[in-house]
Amino acid sequence: MEQTVTIPEWLKHPLFFQQEEVYLSARATVTAEPFFIYELAGEEQPWAGEEKGMFLIAAEWTKLKSVLEKKFRQRDKNVQAEMKAAAALFLMKLFWSNSAPVQLNGWQQNVKKFDIKPVNVEERLGFVLSELYSYHAYVQICELMIEQEKQAAKYCVLKKKQ
């Protein structure tokens, strides 16, 4: 369904949204602007059922990582769109694996309460968002993705044992 959506206060962040409203096309994806389409549309909630959302993120991350690897290997500096998408994907993975929609406004306080998260994620993600278009930020996002996957798997195993 195509629609114009007002950015809710909890999703406002200068890196991802510079305007008050965005247009959601019927073909919107999680790796293209506007990011956080599920939070914006409010129809589906992939964070409520971990499996579907995690599979979607994993598939998109595999494709995006391949593109970024190639660009960084060729020293292509035009990585802005892809790195924004990578940061958005990690935020989705972090929040959704904790059964929560992404909340960008005050994200640090929300993340502190999460059970499933990488070590020092607040500092590391803060670095990524401040140096987003650098190779070091790319490396950090890759590591954060791997660690979040491991933490989520560990949490699922421990949950099943209970």
PDB file of C-alpha atoms in Angstrom:
ATOM      1  CA  MET A   1       0.000   0.000   0.000  1.00  0.00           C
ATOM      2  CA  GLU A   2       1.430   3.347  -1.002  1.00  0.00           C
ATOM      3  CA  GLN A   3       1.173   6.156   1.510  1.00  0.00           C
ATOM      4  CA  THR A   4       2.778   9.258   2.956  1.00  0.00           C
ATOM      5  CA  VAL A   5       3.713   8.781   6.600  1.00  0.00           C
ATOM      6  CA  THR A   6       4.646  11.312   9.275  1.00  0.00           C
ATOM      7  CA  ILE A   7       7.845  10.265  11.046  1.00  0.00           C
ATOM      8  CA  PRO A   8       6.949   9.402  14.652  1.00  0.00           C
ATOM      9  CA  GLU A   9       8.987  11.128  17.364  1.00  0.00           C
ATOM     10  CA  TRP A  10      10.626   7.868  18.458  1.00  0.00           C
ATOM     11  CA  LEU A  11      11.991   7.241  14.940  1.00  0.00           C
ATOM     12  CA  LYS A  12      13.467  10.689  14.355  1.00  0.00           C
ATOM     13  CA  HIS A  13      17.225  10.649  13.805  1.00  0.00           C
ATOM     14  CA  PRO A  14      19.152  13.031  11.516  1.00  0.00           C
ATOM     15  CA  LEU A  15      21.071  10.192   9.882  1.00  0.00           C
ATOM     16  CA  PHE A  16      17.947   8.422   8.671  1.00  0.00           C
ATOM     17  CA  PHE A  17      15.232  11.084   8.428  1.00  0.00           C
ATOM     18  CA  GLN A  18      15.834  14.734   7.541  1.00  0.00           C
ATOM     19  CA  GLN A  19      12.185  15.488   6.795  1.00  0.00           C
ATOM     20  CA  GLU A  20       8.925  15.232   8.752  1.00  0.00           C
ATOM     21  CA  GLU A  21       7.170  12.939   6.260  1.00  0.00           C
ATOM     22  CA  VAL A  22       8.238  10.128   3.945  1.00  0.00           C
ATOM     23  CA  TYR A  23       6.583   8.354   1.063  1.00  0.00           C
ATOM     24  CA  LEU A  24       6.235   4.576   1.437  1.00  0.00           C
ATOM     25  CA  SER A  25       5.910   2.839  -1.901  1.00  0.00           C
ATOM     26  CA  ALA A  26       4.403  -0.614  -2.297  1.00  0.00           C
ATOM     27  CA  ARG A  27       7.865  -1.852  -3.325  1.00  0.00           C
ATOM     28  CA  ALA A  28       9.724  -0.475  -0.289  1.00  0.00           C
ATOM     29  CA  THR A  29      12.486  -2.699   1.106  1.00  0.00           C
ATOM     30  CA  VAL A  30      14.420  -2.742   4.381  1.00  0.00           C
ATOM     31  CA  THR A  31      17.661  -1.722   2.647  1.00  0.00           C
ATOM     32  CA  ALA A  32      16.438   1.376   0.815  1.00  0.00           C
ATOM     33  CA  GLU A  33      15.247   4.747   2.028  1.00  0.00           C
ATOM     34  CA  PRO A  34      12.991   5.268   3.823  1.00  0.00           C
ATOM     35  CA  PHE A  35      14.398   2.762   6.316  1.00  0.00           C
ATOM     36  CA  PHE A  36      12.369   1.070   9.063  1.00  0.00           C
ATOM     37  CA  ILE A  37       9.360   0.516   6.810  1.00  0.00           C
ATOM     38  CA  TYR A  38       7.692  -1.895   9.223  1.00  0.00           C
ATOM     39  CA  GLU A  39       7.852   0.606  12.058  1.00  0.00           C
ATOM     40  CA  LEU A  40       6.575   3.359   9.754  1.00  0.00           C
ATOM     41  CA  ALA A  41       3.741   1.407   8.140  1.00  0.00           C
ATOM     42  CA  GLY A  42       2.570  -0.176  11.372  1.00  0.00           C
ATOM     43  CA  GLU A  43       0.938  -3.088   9.559  1.00  0.00           C
ATOM     44  CA  GLU A  44       3.289  -6.053  10.037  1.00  0.00           C
ATOM     45  CA  GLN A  45       5.407  -6.472  13.160  1.00  0.00           C
ATOM     46  CA  PRO A  46       8.385  -8.720  12.365  1.00  0.00           C
ATOM     47  CA  TRP A  47       9.784  -8.092  15.843  1.00  0.00           C
ATOM     48  CA  ALA A  48       6.780  -9.905  17.343  1.00  0.00           C
ATOM     49  CA  GLY A  49       7.716 -13.185  15.618  1.00  0.00           C
ATOM     50  CA  GLU A  50      11.505 -13.436  15.648  1.00  0.00           C
ATOM     51  CA  GLU A  51      11.925 -15.939  12.824  1.00  0.00           C
ATOM     52  CA  LYS A  52      10.482 -14.017   9.863  1.00  0.00           C
ATOM     53  CA  GLY A  53      12.234 -10.757  10.694  1.00  0.00           C
ATOM     54  CA  MET A  54      15.584 -12.427  11.322  1.00  0.00           C
ATOM     55  CA  PHE A  55      15.445 -14.348   8.033  1.00  0.00           C
ATOM     56  CA  LEU A  56      14.628 -11.148   6.165  1.00  0.00           C
ATOM     57  CA  ILE A  57      17.545  -9.299   7.777  1.00  0.00           C
ATOM     58  CA  ALA A  58      19.970 -12.190   7.177  1.00  0.00           C
ATOM     59  CA  ALA A  59      19.081 -12.386   3.481  1.00  0.00           C
ATOM     60  CA  GLU A  60      19.397  -8.635   2.956  1.00  0.00           C
ATOM     61  CA  TRP A  61      22.641  -8.449   4.965  1.00  0.00           C
ATOM     62  CA  THR A  62      24.259 -11.163   2.837  1.00  0.00           C
ATOM     63  CA  LYS A  63      23.558  -9.180  -0.343  1.00  0.00           C
ATOM     64  CA  LEU A  64      24.528  -5.826   1.150  1.00  0.00           C
ATOM     65  CA  LYS A  65      27.748  -7.133   2.712  1.00  0.00           C
ATOM     66  CA  SER A  66      28.856  -8.482  -0.663  1.00  0.00           C
ATOM     67  CA  VAL A  67      28.329  -5.069  -2.300  1.00  0.00           C
ATOM     68  CA  LEU A  68      30.172  -3.262   0.512  1.00  0.00           C
ATOM     69  CA  GLU A  69      33.086  -5.727   0.478  1.00  0.00           C
ATOM     70  CA  LYS A  70      33.557  -5.111  -3.231  1.00  0.00           C
ATOM     71  CA  LYS A  71      33.349  -1.313  -2.895  1.00  0.00           C
ATOM     72  CA  PHE A  72      35.805  -1.160   0.004  1.00  0.00           C
ATOM     73  CA  ARG A  73      38.195  -3.560  -1.745  1.00  0.00           C
ATOM     74  CA  GLN A  74      38.175  -1.259  -4.794  1.00  0.00           C
ATOM     75  CA  ARG A  75      38.538   1.785  -2.512  1.00  0.00           C
ATOM     76  CA  ASP A  76      35.260   3.149  -3.853  1.00  0.00           C
ATOM     77  CA  LYS A  77      34.280   6.042  -1.578  1.00  0.00           C
ATOM     78  CA  ASN A  78      30.657   6.043  -2.752  1.00  0.00           C
ATOM     79  CA  VAL A  79      29.301   3.865   0.090  1.00  0.00           C
ATOM     80  CA  GLN A  80      26.865   6.262   1.772  1.00  0.00           C
ATOM     81  CA  ALA A  81      23.624   4.547   0.740  1.00  0.00           C
ATOM     82  CA  GLU A  82      24.938   1.060   1.489  1.00  0.00           C
ATOM     83  CA  MET A  83      26.429   1.996   4.871  1.00  0.00           C
ATOM     84  CA  LYS A  84      23.188   3.701   5.918  1.00  0.00           C
ATOM     85  CA  ALA A  85      21.367   0.518   4.955  1.00  0.00           C
ATOM     86  CA  ALA A  86      23.889  -1.586   6.910  1.00  0.00           C
ATOM     87  CA  ALA A  87      23.406   0.543  10.028  1.00  0.00           C
ATOM     88  CA  ALA A  88      19.624   0.327   9.626  1.00  0.00           C
ATOM     89  CA  LEU A  89      19.807  -3.462   9.239  1.00  0.00           C
ATOM     90  CA  PHE A  90      21.895  -3.808  12.385  1.00  0.00           C
ATOM     91  CA  LEU A  91      19.492  -1.611  14.340  1.00  0.00           C
ATOM     92  CA  MET A  92      16.605  -3.772  13.115  1.00  0.00           C
ATOM     93  CA  LYS A  93      18.462  -6.937  14.100  1.00  0.00           C
ATOM     94  CA  LEU A  94      19.297  -5.533  17.538  1.00  0.00           C
ATOM     95  CA  PHE A  95      15.802  -4.284  18.345  1.00  0.00           C
ATOM     96  CA  TRP A  96      13.811  -7.048  16.656  1.00  0.00           C
ATOM     97  CA  SER A  97      15.796  -9.838  18.328  1.00  0.00           C
ATOM     98  CA  ASN A  98      14.736  -8.218  21.602  1.00  0.00           C
ATOM     99  CA  SER A  99      11.081  -8.243  20.424  1.00  0.00           C
ATOM    100  CA  ALA A 100      10.944  -4.467  20.064  1.00  0.00           C
ATOM    101  CA  PRO A 101      10.407  -2.083  17.142  1.00  0.00           C
ATOM    102  CA  VAL A 102      13.371   0.140  16.297  1.00  0.00           C
ATOM    103  CA  GLN A 103      13.436   3.328  18.367  1.00  0.00           C
ATOM    104  CA  LEU A 104      16.095   5.757  17.184  1.00  0.00           C
ATOM    105  CA  ASN A 105      15.321   8.654  19.497  1.00  0.00           C
ATOM    106  CA  GLY A 106      17.168   7.743  22.705  1.00  0.00           C
ATOM    107  CA  TRP A 107      18.295   4.373  21.349  1.00  0.00           C
ATOM    108  CA  GLN A 108      21.108   4.100  23.926  1.00  0.00           C
ATOM    109  CA  GLN A 109      18.682   3.968  26.861  1.00  0.00           C
ATOM    110  CA  ASN A 110      16.568   1.301  25.162  1.00  0.00           C
ATOM    111  CA  VAL A 111      19.576  -0.835  24.263  1.00  0.00           C
ATOM    112  CA  LYS A 112      20.848  -0.783  27.867  1.00  0.00           C
ATOM    113  CA  LYS A 113      17.693  -2.690  28.883  1.00  0.00           C
ATOM    114  CA  PHE A 114      18.066  -5.418  26.233  1.00  0.00           C
ATOM    115  CA  ASP A 115      18.902  -9.006  27.175  1.00  0.00           C
ATOM    116  CA  ILE A 116      20.243  -9.878  23.722  1.00  0.00           C
ATOM    117  CA  LYS A 117      23.101  -7.621  22.642  1.00  0.00           C
ATOM    118  CA  PRO A 118      26.819  -7.643  21.822  1.00  0.00           C
ATOM    119  CA  VAL A 119      29.373  -6.548  24.412  1.00  0.00           C
ATOM    120  CA  ASN A 120      29.776  -2.739  24.566  1.00  0.00           C
ATOM    121  CA  VAL A 121      27.143  -2.290  21.862  1.00  0.00           C
ATOM    122  CA  GLU A 122      26.268   1.258  22.957  1.00  0.00           C
ATOM    123  CA  GLU A 123      29.834   2.525  22.443  1.00  0.00           C
ATOM    124  CA  ARG A 124      30.457   0.485  19.316  1.00  0.00           C
ATOM    125  CA  LEU A 125      27.195   1.475  17.640  1.00  0.00           C
ATOM    126  CA  GLY A 126      27.802   5.084  18.672  1.00  0.00           C
ATOM    127  CA  PHE A 127      31.136   4.928  16.836  1.00  0.00           C
ATOM    128  CA  VAL A 128      29.517   3.367  13.770  1.00  0.00           C
ATOM    129  CA  LEU A 129      26.841   6.048  13.575  1.00  0.00           C
ATOM    130  CA  SER A 130      29.378   8.863  14.008  1.00  0.00           C
ATOM    131  CA  GLU A 131      31.890   7.485  11.456  1.00  0.00           C
ATOM    132  CA  LEU A 132      29.370   5.696   9.250  1.00  0.00           C
ATOM    133  CA  TYR A 133      31.085   5.995   5.894  1.00  0.00           C
ATOM    134  CA  SER A 134      34.497   4.698   6.997  1.00  0.00           C
ATOM    135  CA  TYR A 135      35.986   1.248   6.488  1.00  0.00           C
ATOM    136  CA  HIS A 136      36.362   0.901  10.274  1.00  0.00           C
ATOM    137  CA  ALA A 137      32.613   1.417  10.716  1.00  0.00           C
ATOM    138  CA  TYR A 138      31.994  -1.291   8.118  1.00  0.00           C
ATOM    139  CA  VAL A 139      34.241  -3.729   9.992  1.00  0.00           C
ATOM    140  CA  GLN A 140      32.473  -2.886  13.240  1.00  0.00           C
ATOM    141  CA  ILE A 141      29.010  -3.449  11.705  1.00  0.00           C
ATOM    142  CA  CYS A 142      30.161  -6.841  10.397  1.00  0.00           C
ATOM    143  CA  GLU A 143      31.373  -7.831  13.864  1.00  0.00           C
ATOM    144  CA  LEU A 144      28.223  -6.519  15.542  1.00  0.00           C
ATOM    145  CA  MET A 145      26.043  -8.523  13.136  1.00  0.00           C
ATOM    146  CA  ILE A 146      27.959 -11.727  13.918  1.00  0.00           C
ATOM    147  CA  GLU A 147      27.887 -11.119  17.666  1.00  0.00           C
ATOM    148  CA  GLN A 148      24.175 -10.279  17.689  1.00  0.00           C
ATOM    149  CA  GLU A 149      23.459 -13.498  15.805  1.00  0.00           C
ATOM    150  CA  LYS A 150      25.439 -15.497  18.386  1.00  0.00           C
ATOM    151  CA  GLN A 151      23.765 -13.761  21.323  1.00  0.00           C
ATOM    152  CA  ALA A 152      20.307 -14.392  19.851  1.00  0.00           C
ATOM    153  CA  ALA A 153      21.113 -18.082  19.281  1.00  0.00           C
ATOM    154  CA  LYS A 154      22.465 -18.413  22.826  1.00  0.00           C
ATOM    155  CA  TYR A 155      19.335 -16.760  24.222  1.00  0.00           C
ATOM    156  CA  CYS A 156      17.067 -19.138  22.269  1.00  0.00           C
ATOM    157  CA  VAL A 157      18.955 -22.204  23.546  1.00  0.00           C
ATOM    158  CA  LEU A 158      18.828 -20.996  27.149  1.00  0.00           C
ATOM    159  CA  LYS A 159      15.144 -20.150  26.795  1.00  0.00           C
ATOM    160  CA  LYS A 160      14.350 -23.661  25.508  1.00  0.00           C
ATOM    161  CA  LYS A 161      16.175 -25.247  28.461  1.00  0.00           C
ATOM    162  CA  GLN A 162      13.923 -23.439  30.923  1.00  0.00           C
TER     163      GLN A 162
END
